[in-house]
Amino acid sequence: MGKMLVADCGGPDSGDYHQSLEQQAATDRMTGSKNMEQVEDEAIWRLRMCLENMSVYEPKMSNLLNVTTKDMTKVSPVRRNQSAYNLKCLTAFYGLPHQVFCLALSTLDRFITKVKVQPRYLSCITTTCFYHAVKCYQGIQSTTSLEKLIRVSQCDCRTGDILRMETIIQDKLRAAAPDADSVTHLTLLQIIIDVFRTLSGVDLSNHLDKMASKLVMCLCHAELLDVSFVMVALAVFSSHLQTLGIIEPVAFSMVLNICQIADRDFISYQEEIVKFLAVNYAAPSSLPKLQLKWTISNRTMAKLRPGYYGDTGLPVIPELPYEGMERSITDSVESLDDIEDEDDDVPGTPTAEDFNHHFSYPNSPSEPSPLSNGLSHGHILTYADVVSGRLSLYAHE
């Protein structure tokens, strides 16, 4: 089907095409509709302008693909892909649109392919690119807290480091500093949808989110990006048309002519994209998104105080004295005095575990435990405390 989309249909030359547009516009004016010539020319003009400025924003991915993982002085494709997935996770965590991800990743790729970056700084650079993209999207009055972003991203850097790195990135990319008007893959994909609607009458604007999800998946793999921006956008757009079963070879051939892309090169790359999406892309689930929750490891849970972080599962020991409690404690202490010189525990006598279990008193918000004598509130009585005589018994009233 990909070949059908790009079949050579003898697309009209520029003069015949504009003449047909003028005739169609005259017909629309006669029927009282809007001036379609203006609308059509605007969509195609935007695409041509983006194609002219595209070379300024395109990174030289060949410099990145030649780096091996063992080279610790440069960023390898594997580390770059990990940073791309980190940007994807941050975008999903903050609930931001795909425009933020594409702008942040474009800034990251341009910087690491232009400047010799050591891998140890990649985490800081990735967080900085995301922070700058958020500011470009939300404006100067960004609501995203930089301190929270540092904690979430776990980049191990300070606020001053992010701000200094942002200045460095803007200085190195001065020729085309990243901003809201930067040309990205998603920008071209949106314009291609508008141009295709103009040429074929098929409106796919409601499919933009699905196409953007496929585009984001492709952008997370540097091996697929050693081509122009418009080639990637057209391949994702064509694969989605193939999924929907839409066959518009004439309109699609016109789009290729505008983008000045050869049919043979496009068909080869489109097949690669289709195979990649068939393996790695899964349609978004229709189930509602669940709120992210922090998961605490078992090692961390073992260090937490149960009295503060949850129910221990043990019965609560009463704070007030009950009948026979004094005598029970006195007998236990006398029994311990008789066997304190023996090595083995005598059957029937309380052990250290028994005292730790029975004399553990929970925190009381109002009054301390009556068994404490100079001990800190919430202190757990141990076997050594009882033997050393630190246990204070109730006095007879």
mmCIF file of C-alpha atoms in Angstrom:
data_model
loop_
_atom_site.group_PDB
_atom_site.id
_atom_site.type_symbol
_atom_site.label_atom_id
_atom_site.label_comp_id
_atom_site.label_asym_id
_atom_site.label_seq_id
_atom_site.Cartn_x
_atom_site.Cartn_y
_atom_site.Cartn_z
ATOM 1 C CA MET A 1 0.000 0.000 0.000
ATOM 2 C CA GLY A 2 2.961 2.266 0.635
ATOM 3 C CA LYS A 3 3.813 2.035 -3.063
ATOM 4 C CA MET A 4 0.250 2.920 -3.984
ATOM 5 C CA LEU A 5 0.472 6.042 -1.870
ATOM 6 C CA VAL A 6 3.557 7.301 -3.637
ATOM 7 C CA ALA A 7 2.763 6.060 -7.122
ATOM 8 C CA ASP A 8 3.934 8.366 -9.883
ATOM 9 C CA CYS A 9 0.719 9.890 -11.092
ATOM 10 C CA GLY A 10 2.304 12.569 -13.212
ATOM 11 C CA GLY A 11 1.681 15.326 -10.666
ATOM 12 C CA PRO A 12 0.916 18.727 -12.211
ATOM 13 C CA ASP A 13 3.607 21.315 -12.479
ATOM 14 C CA SER A 14 3.557 24.428 -10.357
ATOM 15 C CA GLY A 15 1.801 26.639 -12.944
ATOM 16 C CA ASP A 16 -1.056 24.224 -13.698
ATOM 17 C CA TYR A 17 -1.549 23.574 -10.021
ATOM 18 C CA HIS A 18 -1.905 27.238 -9.081
ATOM 19 C CA GLN A 19 -4.209 27.777 -12.058
ATOM 20 C CA SER A 20 -6.513 25.017 -10.818
ATOM 21 C CA LEU A 21 -6.478 26.603 -7.386
ATOM 22 C CA GLU A 22 -7.563 29.921 -8.830
ATOM 23 C CA GLN A 23 -10.398 28.310 -10.778
ATOM 24 C CA GLN A 24 -11.590 26.502 -7.684
ATOM 25 C CA ALA A 25 -11.422 29.711 -5.656
ATOM 26 C CA ALA A 26 -13.475 31.573 -8.263
ATOM 27 C CA THR A 27 -16.137 28.861 -8.125
ATOM 28 C CA ASP A 28 -16.270 29.073 -4.339
ATOM 29 C CA ARG A 29 -16.653 32.833 -4.424
ATOM 30 C CA MET A 30 -19.578 32.484 -6.799
ATOM 31 C CA THR A 31 -21.334 30.125 -4.382
ATOM 32 C CA GLY A 32 -20.726 32.483 -1.452
ATOM 33 C CA SER A 33 -18.121 30.316 0.315
ATOM 34 C CA LYS A 34 -14.804 31.489 1.685
ATOM 35 C CA ASN A 35 -11.839 32.221 -0.486
ATOM 36 C CA MET A 36 -10.257 28.766 -0.628
ATOM 37 C CA GLU A 37 -7.295 30.001 -2.645
ATOM 38 C CA GLN A 38 -6.057 31.897 0.383
ATOM 39 C CA VAL A 39 -6.512 28.910 2.689
ATOM 40 C CA GLU A 40 -4.792 26.448 0.359
ATOM 41 C CA ASP A 41 -1.911 28.774 -0.366
ATOM 42 C CA GLU A 42 -1.435 29.374 3.351
ATOM 43 C CA ALA A 43 -1.074 25.666 4.189
ATOM 44 C CA ILE A 44 1.380 25.032 1.357
ATOM 45 C CA TRP A 45 3.265 28.252 2.097
ATOM 46 C CA ARG A 46 3.726 27.198 5.749
ATOM 47 C CA LEU A 47 5.143 23.866 4.602
ATOM 48 C CA ARG A 48 7.575 25.541 2.214
ATOM 49 C CA MET A 49 8.735 27.968 4.916
ATOM 50 C CA CYS A 50 9.351 25.114 7.360
ATOM 51 C CA LEU A 51 11.321 23.235 4.715
ATOM 52 C CA GLU A 52 13.522 26.277 4.148
ATOM 53 C CA ASN A 53 14.255 26.679 7.865
ATOM 54 C CA MET A 54 14.447 22.954 8.607
ATOM 55 C CA SER A 55 18.173 22.628 7.985
ATOM 56 C CA VAL A 56 18.916 25.098 10.785
ATOM 57 C CA TYR A 57 17.102 22.953 13.376
ATOM 58 C CA GLU A 58 18.208 19.523 12.162
ATOM 59 C CA PRO A 59 20.979 17.856 14.201
ATOM 60 C CA LYS A 60 23.760 15.907 12.525
ATOM 61 C CA MET A 61 22.825 12.491 13.823
ATOM 62 C CA SER A 62 25.664 10.846 11.911
ATOM 63 C CA ASN A 63 28.087 12.320 14.450
ATOM 64 C CA LEU A 64 26.149 10.572 17.207
ATOM 65 C CA LEU A 65 25.620 7.200 15.511
ATOM 66 C CA ASN A 66 29.355 6.677 15.053
ATOM 67 C CA VAL A 67 30.016 6.784 18.823
ATOM 68 C CA THR A 68 30.348 3.441 20.617
ATOM 69 C CA THR A 69 29.086 2.672 24.110
ATOM 70 C CA LYS A 70 32.638 2.090 25.383
ATOM 71 C CA ASP A 71 33.627 5.658 24.551
ATOM 72 C CA MET A 72 33.222 7.528 27.850
ATOM 73 C CA THR A 73 34.155 10.898 26.358
ATOM 74 C CA LYS A 74 31.084 11.232 24.096
ATOM 75 C CA VAL A 75 27.388 10.457 24.245
ATOM 76 C CA SER A 76 26.513 7.188 22.522
ATOM 77 C CA PRO A 77 23.175 6.404 20.808
ATOM 78 C CA VAL A 78 22.223 4.115 23.688
ATOM 79 C CA ARG A 79 22.661 6.874 26.272
ATOM 80 C CA ARG A 80 20.858 9.322 24.007
ATOM 81 C CA ASN A 81 17.897 6.931 23.737
ATOM 82 C CA GLN A 82 17.805 6.598 27.512
ATOM 83 C CA SER A 83 17.628 10.376 27.830
ATOM 84 C CA ALA A 84 14.833 10.446 25.244
ATOM 85 C CA TYR A 85 12.818 7.991 27.319
ATOM 86 C CA ASN A 86 13.483 10.117 30.401
ATOM 87 C CA LEU A 87 12.039 13.109 28.576
ATOM 88 C CA LYS A 88 9.046 11.022 27.590
ATOM 89 C CA CYS A 89 8.470 10.002 31.221
ATOM 90 C CA LEU A 90 8.800 13.586 32.451
ATOM 91 C CA THR A 91 6.297 14.760 29.833
ATOM 92 C CA ALA A 92 3.821 12.103 30.944
ATOM 93 C CA PHE A 93 4.452 12.825 34.636
ATOM 94 C CA TYR A 94 3.579 16.506 34.261
ATOM 95 C CA GLY A 95 0.744 15.821 31.822
ATOM 96 C CA LEU A 96 2.243 18.024 29.098
ATOM 97 C CA PRO A 97 1.539 17.698 25.350
ATOM 98 C CA HIS A 98 3.813 16.119 22.771
ATOM 99 C CA GLN A 99 5.027 19.548 21.639
ATOM 100 C CA VAL A 100 7.072 19.866 24.842
ATOM 101 C CA PHE A 101 8.723 16.497 24.319
ATOM 102 C CA CYS A 102 9.587 17.170 20.678
ATOM 103 C CA LEU A 103 11.062 20.588 21.453
ATOM 104 C CA ALA A 104 13.086 19.249 24.403
ATOM 105 C CA LEU A 105 14.412 16.292 22.398
ATOM 106 C CA SER A 106 15.249 18.473 19.404
ATOM 107 C CA THR A 107 17.222 20.805 21.688
ATOM 108 C CA LEU A 108 19.012 17.859 23.268
ATOM 109 C CA ASP A 109 19.977 16.285 19.923
ATOM 110 C CA ARG A 110 21.234 19.554 18.485
ATOM 111 C CA PHE A 111 23.351 20.258 21.567
ATOM 112 C CA ILE A 112 24.977 16.832 21.989
ATOM 113 C CA THR A 113 25.756 16.592 18.245
ATOM 114 C CA LYS A 114 27.289 20.056 18.161
ATOM 115 C CA VAL A 115 29.186 20.100 21.461
ATOM 116 C CA LYS A 116 31.458 17.394 22.826
ATOM 117 C CA VAL A 117 29.468 16.315 25.885
ATOM 118 C CA GLN A 118 30.695 13.858 28.480
ATOM 119 C CA PRO A 119 28.117 11.245 29.544
ATOM 120 C CA ARG A 120 28.248 12.306 33.202
ATOM 121 C CA TYR A 121 26.646 15.656 32.284
ATOM 122 C CA LEU A 122 23.896 14.130 30.148
ATOM 123 C CA SER A 123 21.365 13.875 32.966
ATOM 124 C CA CYS A 124 21.745 17.566 33.805
ATOM 125 C CA ILE A 125 21.501 18.539 30.125
ATOM 126 C CA THR A 126 18.371 16.431 29.647
ATOM 127 C CA THR A 127 16.625 18.039 32.616
ATOM 128 C CA THR A 128 17.660 21.493 31.406
ATOM 129 C CA CYS A 129 16.262 20.879 27.911
ATOM 130 C CA PHE A 130 12.965 19.752 29.394
ATOM 131 C CA TYR A 131 12.796 22.749 31.719
ATOM 132 C CA HIS A 132 13.487 25.151 28.853
ATOM 133 C CA ALA A 133 10.872 23.464 26.652
ATOM 134 C CA VAL A 134 8.294 23.800 29.419
ATOM 135 C CA LYS A 135 9.047 27.498 29.736
ATOM 136 C CA CYS A 136 8.678 27.947 25.979
ATOM 137 C CA TYR A 137 5.317 26.174 26.078
ATOM 138 C CA GLN A 138 3.919 27.749 29.249
ATOM 139 C CA GLY A 139 5.536 31.159 28.815
ATOM 140 C CA ILE A 140 7.776 33.082 31.158
ATOM 141 C CA GLN A 141 5.373 32.584 34.078
ATOM 142 C CA SER A 142 5.947 28.828 34.153
ATOM 143 C CA THR A 143 4.198 26.958 36.958
ATOM 144 C CA THR A 144 6.687 24.081 36.944
ATOM 145 C CA SER A 145 8.875 24.176 40.041
ATOM 146 C CA LEU A 146 12.541 23.682 39.230
ATOM 147 C CA GLU A 147 13.228 22.176 42.665
ATOM 148 C CA LYS A 148 10.490 19.576 42.166
ATOM 149 C CA LEU A 149 11.729 18.826 38.652
ATOM 150 C CA ILE A 150 15.211 18.128 40.004
ATOM 151 C CA ARG A 151 13.791 15.714 42.584
ATOM 152 C CA VAL A 152 11.576 13.925 40.069
ATOM 153 C CA SER A 153 14.252 13.633 37.376
ATOM 154 C CA GLN A 154 16.923 12.532 39.902
ATOM 155 C CA CYS A 155 19.580 14.382 37.913
ATOM 156 C CA ASP A 156 21.758 14.959 41.016
ATOM 157 C CA CYS A 157 22.311 18.633 40.293
ATOM 158 C CA ARG A 158 21.343 21.913 41.898
ATOM 159 C CA THR A 159 19.105 24.735 40.773
ATOM 160 C CA GLY A 160 22.100 26.883 39.866
ATOM 161 C CA ASP A 161 23.504 24.082 37.690
ATOM 162 C CA ILE A 162 20.280 23.926 35.652
ATOM 163 C CA LEU A 163 20.175 27.677 35.138
ATOM 164 C CA ARG A 164 23.836 27.834 34.093
ATOM 165 C CA MET A 165 23.364 24.912 31.706
ATOM 166 C CA GLU A 166 20.344 26.643 30.182
ATOM 167 C CA THR A 167 22.488 29.685 29.435
ATOM 168 C CA ILE A 168 25.175 27.502 27.860
ATOM 169 C CA ILE A 169 22.665 25.713 25.614
ATOM 170 C CA GLN A 170 21.159 28.976 24.403
ATOM 171 C CA ASP A 171 24.618 30.368 23.713
ATOM 172 C CA LYS A 172 25.772 27.311 21.722
ATOM 173 C CA LEU A 173 22.525 27.188 19.702
ATOM 174 C CA ARG A 174 22.452 30.929 19.166
ATOM 175 C CA ALA A 175 21.867 30.578 15.400
ATOM 176 C CA ALA A 176 18.516 28.916 16.084
ATOM 177 C CA ALA A 177 17.774 29.149 19.780
ATOM 178 C CA PRO A 178 14.998 26.782 20.853
ATOM 179 C CA ASP A 179 11.664 28.535 21.258
ATOM 180 C CA ALA A 180 7.985 27.970 20.631
ATOM 181 C CA ASP A 181 8.432 28.654 16.880
ATOM 182 C CA SER A 182 11.219 26.099 16.369
ATOM 183 C CA VAL A 183 10.734 23.573 13.573
ATOM 184 C CA THR A 184 10.324 20.070 14.991
ATOM 185 C CA HIS A 185 9.088 16.742 13.693
ATOM 186 C CA LEU A 186 5.675 17.391 15.193
ATOM 187 C CA THR A 187 5.454 20.830 13.587
ATOM 188 C CA LEU A 188 5.956 19.287 10.142
ATOM 189 C CA LEU A 189 3.489 16.503 10.882
ATOM 190 C CA GLN A 190 0.784 19.026 11.757
ATOM 191 C CA ILE A 191 1.415 21.022 8.576
ATOM 192 C CA ILE A 192 1.434 17.865 6.441
ATOM 193 C CA ILE A 193 -2.012 16.979 7.787
ATOM 194 C CA ASP A 194 -3.275 20.446 6.771
ATOM 195 C CA VAL A 195 -1.726 20.217 3.296
ATOM 196 C CA PHE A 196 -3.141 16.729 2.752
ATOM 197 C CA ARG A 197 -6.600 17.970 3.736
ATOM 198 C CA THR A 198 -6.226 20.794 1.242
ATOM 199 C CA LEU A 199 -5.201 18.502 -1.619
ATOM 200 C CA SER A 200 -7.455 15.515 -0.968
ATOM 201 C CA GLY A 201 -10.299 16.810 1.166
ATOM 202 C CA VAL A 202 -9.607 14.131 3.816
ATOM 203 C CA ASP A 203 -9.461 15.657 7.306
ATOM 204 C CA LEU A 204 -7.224 13.690 9.676
ATOM 205 C CA SER A 205 -6.812 16.356 12.333
ATOM 206 C CA ASN A 206 -8.659 14.173 14.856
ATOM 207 C CA HIS A 207 -5.954 11.515 14.366
ATOM 208 C CA LEU A 208 -3.126 13.863 15.333
ATOM 209 C CA ASP A 209 -2.722 12.407 18.842
ATOM 210 C CA LYS A 210 -2.306 8.865 17.525
ATOM 211 C CA MET A 211 0.169 9.993 14.895
ATOM 212 C CA ALA A 212 2.060 12.009 17.507
ATOM 213 C CA SER A 213 2.298 8.930 19.751
ATOM 214 C CA LYS A 214 3.829 6.947 16.890
ATOM 215 C CA LEU A 215 6.181 9.818 16.133
ATOM 216 C CA VAL A 216 7.335 10.005 19.753
ATOM 217 C CA MET A 217 8.098 6.289 19.714
ATOM 218 C CA CYS A 218 10.244 6.706 16.611
ATOM 219 C CA LEU A 219 12.046 9.730 18.025
ATOM 220 C CA CYS A 220 13.189 7.709 21.038
ATOM 221 C CA HIS A 221 15.425 5.621 18.748
ATOM 222 C CA ALA A 222 18.336 7.508 17.236
ATOM 223 C CA GLU A 223 18.927 4.782 14.659
ATOM 224 C CA LEU A 224 15.805 5.911 12.753
ATOM 225 C CA LEU A 225 16.659 9.610 12.694
ATOM 226 C CA ASP A 226 19.564 9.786 10.263
ATOM 227 C CA VAL A 227 17.198 11.424 7.760
ATOM 228 C CA SER A 228 15.473 14.781 7.462
ATOM 229 C CA PHE A 229 12.670 15.895 9.765
ATOM 230 C CA VAL A 230 10.114 15.861 6.962
ATOM 231 C CA MET A 231 11.061 12.312 5.952
ATOM 232 C CA VAL A 232 10.275 11.020 9.451
ATOM 233 C CA ALA A 233 7.010 12.965 9.618
ATOM 234 C CA LEU A 234 5.914 11.752 6.173
ATOM 235 C CA ALA A 235 6.759 8.131 7.010
ATOM 236 C CA VAL A 236 4.676 8.237 10.197
ATOM 237 C CA PHE A 237 1.835 9.964 8.344
ATOM 238 C CA SER A 238 1.931 7.422 5.509
ATOM 239 C CA SER A 239 1.973 4.462 7.921
ATOM 240 C CA HIS A 240 -1.106 5.856 9.651
ATOM 241 C CA LEU A 241 -2.871 6.235 6.313
ATOM 242 C CA GLN A 242 -2.017 2.628 5.611
ATOM 243 C CA THR A 243 -3.510 1.604 8.962
ATOM 244 C CA LEU A 244 -6.732 3.483 8.211
ATOM 245 C CA GLY A 245 -6.929 2.065 4.696
ATOM 246 C CA ILE A 246 -6.977 5.514 3.067
ATOM 247 C CA ILE A 247 -5.608 5.502 -0.501
ATOM 248 C CA GLU A 248 -4.939 8.934 -1.956
ATOM 249 C CA PRO A 249 -1.917 8.459 -4.268
ATOM 250 C CA VAL A 250 -2.425 11.711 -6.185
ATOM 251 C CA ALA A 251 -2.553 13.951 -3.115
ATOM 252 C CA PHE A 252 0.302 12.148 -1.408
ATOM 253 C CA SER A 253 2.447 12.341 -4.516
ATOM 254 C CA MET A 254 1.857 16.111 -4.566
ATOM 255 C CA VAL A 255 3.031 16.334 -0.959
ATOM 256 C CA LEU A 256 6.205 14.445 -1.853
ATOM 257 C CA ASN A 257 6.821 16.798 -4.758
ATOM 258 C CA ILE A 258 6.460 19.828 -2.496
ATOM 259 C CA CYS A 259 8.901 18.280 0.001
ATOM 260 C CA GLN A 260 11.261 17.336 -2.856
ATOM 261 C CA ILE A 261 11.592 13.718 -1.743
ATOM 262 C CA ALA A 262 12.251 10.923 -4.216
ATOM 263 C CA ASP A 263 9.743 8.083 -4.272
ATOM 264 C CA ARG A 264 12.397 5.380 -4.062
ATOM 265 C CA ASP A 265 14.063 6.851 -0.966
ATOM 266 C CA PHE A 266 10.731 7.365 0.750
ATOM 267 C CA ILE A 267 9.455 3.835 0.089
ATOM 268 C CA SER A 268 12.636 2.303 1.545
ATOM 269 C CA TYR A 269 12.457 4.402 4.689
ATOM 270 C CA GLN A 270 8.711 3.946 5.108
ATOM 271 C CA GLU A 271 9.092 0.163 5.124
ATOM 272 C CA GLU A 272 11.639 0.518 7.934
ATOM 273 C CA ILE A 273 9.256 2.697 9.957
ATOM 274 C CA VAL A 274 6.332 0.320 9.401
ATOM 275 C CA LYS A 275 8.377 -2.647 10.646
ATOM 276 C CA PHE A 276 9.554 -0.693 13.665
ATOM 277 C CA LEU A 277 6.051 0.419 14.673
ATOM 278 C CA ALA A 278 4.673 -3.081 14.192
ATOM 279 C CA VAL A 279 7.112 -4.356 16.824
ATOM 280 C CA ASN A 280 7.421 -1.461 19.277
ATOM 281 C CA TYR A 281 4.210 0.541 19.086
ATOM 282 C CA ALA A 282 1.073 -0.446 20.969
ATOM 283 C CA ALA A 283 -2.145 1.514 20.654
ATOM 284 C CA PRO A 284 -2.916 3.615 23.751
ATOM 285 C CA SER A 285 -5.233 1.897 26.188
ATOM 286 C CA SER A 286 -8.784 3.178 26.558
ATOM 287 C CA LEU A 287 -8.630 2.621 30.314
ATOM 288 C CA PRO A 288 -8.434 5.741 32.490
ATOM 289 C CA LYS A 289 -4.968 6.782 33.573
ATOM 290 C CA LEU A 290 -4.094 5.948 37.159
ATOM 291 C CA GLN A 291 -2.364 8.394 39.424
ATOM 292 C CA LEU A 292 1.345 7.766 39.851
ATOM 293 C CA LYS A 293 2.319 6.381 43.245
ATOM 294 C CA TRP A 294 5.707 6.041 44.893
ATOM 295 C CA THR A 295 6.785 2.476 45.658
ATOM 296 C CA ILE A 296 8.964 1.961 48.735
ATOM 297 C CA SER A 297 11.481 -0.866 48.670
ATOM 298 C CA ASN A 298 11.591 -3.558 51.337
ATOM 299 C CA ARG A 299 14.937 -2.284 52.585
ATOM 300 C CA THR A 300 13.478 1.167 53.149
ATOM 301 C CA MET A 301 10.374 -0.245 54.788
ATOM 302 C CA ALA A 302 12.523 -2.181 57.255
ATOM 303 C CA LYS A 303 14.111 1.057 58.460
ATOM 304 C CA LEU A 304 10.825 2.873 59.033
ATOM 305 C CA ARG A 305 9.305 3.020 62.533
ATOM 306 C CA PRO A 306 6.095 0.990 62.517
ATOM 307 C CA GLY A 307 4.543 3.184 65.197
ATOM 308 C CA TYR A 308 4.631 6.147 62.803
ATOM 309 C CA TYR A 309 3.960 4.520 59.416
ATOM 310 C CA GLY A 310 1.316 1.882 59.990
ATOM 311 C CA ASP A 311 -0.231 -0.793 62.141
ATOM 312 C CA THR A 312 2.199 -3.369 63.482
ATOM 313 C CA GLY A 313 -0.476 -6.031 63.720
ATOM 314 C CA LEU A 314 0.213 -6.621 67.438
ATOM 315 C CA PRO A 315 -2.445 -6.125 70.097
ATOM 316 C CA VAL A 316 -2.334 -2.829 71.957
ATOM 317 C CA ILE A 317 -0.967 -3.096 75.498
ATOM 318 C CA PRO A 318 -3.089 -1.087 77.941
ATOM 319 C CA GLU A 319 -1.472 1.921 79.607
ATOM 320 C CA LEU A 320 -3.519 1.703 82.829
ATOM 321 C CA PRO A 321 -2.644 -0.952 85.478
ATOM 322 C CA TYR A 322 -4.825 -3.994 85.824
ATOM 323 C CA GLU A 323 -5.253 -6.474 88.657
ATOM 324 C CA GLY A 324 -2.327 -8.828 89.108
ATOM 325 C CA MET A 325 0.003 -6.800 86.908
ATOM 326 C CA GLU A 326 2.321 -5.754 89.784
ATOM 327 C CA ARG A 327 2.635 -9.284 91.107
ATOM 328 C CA SER A 328 3.332 -10.675 87.647
ATOM 329 C CA ILE A 329 6.182 -8.248 87.087
ATOM 330 C CA THR A 330 7.634 -8.901 90.597
ATOM 331 C CA ASP A 331 7.665 -12.657 89.989
ATOM 332 C CA SER A 332 9.333 -12.175 86.648
ATOM 333 C CA VAL A 333 12.120 -10.038 88.135
ATOM 334 C CA GLU A 334 12.712 -12.532 90.988
ATOM 335 C CA SER A 335 12.928 -15.357 88.488
ATOM 336 C CA LEU A 336 15.476 -13.423 86.476
ATOM 337 C CA ASP A 337 17.624 -12.822 89.603
ATOM 338 C CA ASP A 338 17.763 -16.587 90.193
ATOM 339 C CA ILE A 339 18.956 -17.462 86.699
ATOM 340 C CA GLU A 340 21.082 -14.462 85.731
ATOM 341 C CA ASP A 341 24.287 -16.509 86.257
ATOM 342 C CA GLU A 342 23.120 -19.416 84.122
ATOM 343 C CA ASP A 343 23.954 -19.639 80.439
ATOM 344 C CA ASP A 344 20.828 -21.454 79.209
ATOM 345 C CA ASP A 345 17.261 -20.306 79.626
ATOM 346 C CA VAL A 346 15.187 -22.314 82.084
ATOM 347 C CA PRO A 347 11.898 -23.589 80.594
ATOM 348 C CA GLY A 348 8.971 -21.558 81.818
ATOM 349 C CA THR A 349 10.941 -18.376 82.559
ATOM 350 C CA PRO A 350 10.510 -15.298 80.357
ATOM 351 C CA THR A 351 13.196 -14.664 77.777
ATOM 352 C CA ALA A 352 14.461 -11.393 76.346
ATOM 353 C CA GLU A 353 12.082 -11.765 73.425
ATOM 354 C CA ASP A 354 9.199 -12.159 75.853
ATOM 355 C CA PHE A 355 10.044 -8.922 77.643
ATOM 356 C CA ASN A 356 10.558 -7.060 74.393
ATOM 357 C CA HIS A 357 7.181 -8.299 73.264
ATOM 358 C CA HIS A 358 5.169 -7.705 76.448
ATOM 359 C CA PHE A 359 6.728 -4.456 77.595
ATOM 360 C CA SER A 360 6.559 -2.497 74.320
ATOM 361 C CA TYR A 361 4.322 0.475 74.926
ATOM 362 C CA PRO A 362 2.924 2.578 72.088
ATOM 363 C CA ASN A 363 3.135 6.332 72.078
ATOM 364 C CA SER A 364 0.463 8.013 74.143
ATOM 365 C CA PRO A 365 -0.662 11.523 73.177
ATOM 366 C CA SER A 366 -1.725 12.486 76.697
ATOM 367 C CA GLU A 367 0.299 10.814 79.483
ATOM 368 C CA PRO A 368 3.466 8.680 79.664
ATOM 369 C CA SER A 369 3.530 5.018 80.515
ATOM 370 C CA PRO A 370 3.289 4.283 84.275
ATOM 371 C CA LEU A 371 6.102 1.749 83.936
ATOM 372 C CA SER A 372 8.662 4.309 82.761
ATOM 373 C CA ASN A 373 11.118 5.672 85.282
ATOM 374 C CA GLY A 374 13.298 8.287 83.695
ATOM 375 C CA LEU A 375 13.032 6.560 80.309
ATOM 376 C CA SER A 376 12.160 8.558 77.209
ATOM 377 C CA HIS A 377 8.558 8.436 76.058
ATOM 378 C CA GLY A 378 7.940 5.591 73.659
ATOM 379 C CA HIS A 379 11.069 3.749 74.862
ATOM 380 C CA ILE A 380 10.899 -0.026 74.365
ATOM 381 C CA LEU A 381 11.910 -1.900 77.529
ATOM 382 C CA THR A 382 14.545 -4.505 76.865
ATOM 383 C CA TYR A 383 15.857 -7.495 78.767
ATOM 384 C CA ALA A 384 18.875 -5.492 79.921
ATOM 385 C CA ASP A 385 16.656 -2.756 81.357
ATOM 386 C CA VAL A 386 14.774 -5.214 83.538
ATOM 387 C CA VAL A 387 17.889 -7.022 84.802
ATOM 388 C CA SER A 388 19.695 -3.783 85.642
ATOM 389 C CA GLY A 389 16.865 -2.676 87.869
ATOM 390 C CA ARG A 390 15.695 0.247 85.749
ATOM 391 C CA LEU A 391 12.140 -1.073 85.839
ATOM 392 C CA SER A 392 10.075 0.787 88.412
ATOM 393 C CA LEU A 393 7.202 -1.132 89.981
ATOM 394 C CA TYR A 394 3.979 0.367 91.206
ATOM 395 C CA ALA A 395 3.981 1.487 94.793
ATOM 396 C CA HIS A 396 1.221 0.247 97.037
ATOM 397 C CA GLU A 397 -1.374 2.912 97.499
#
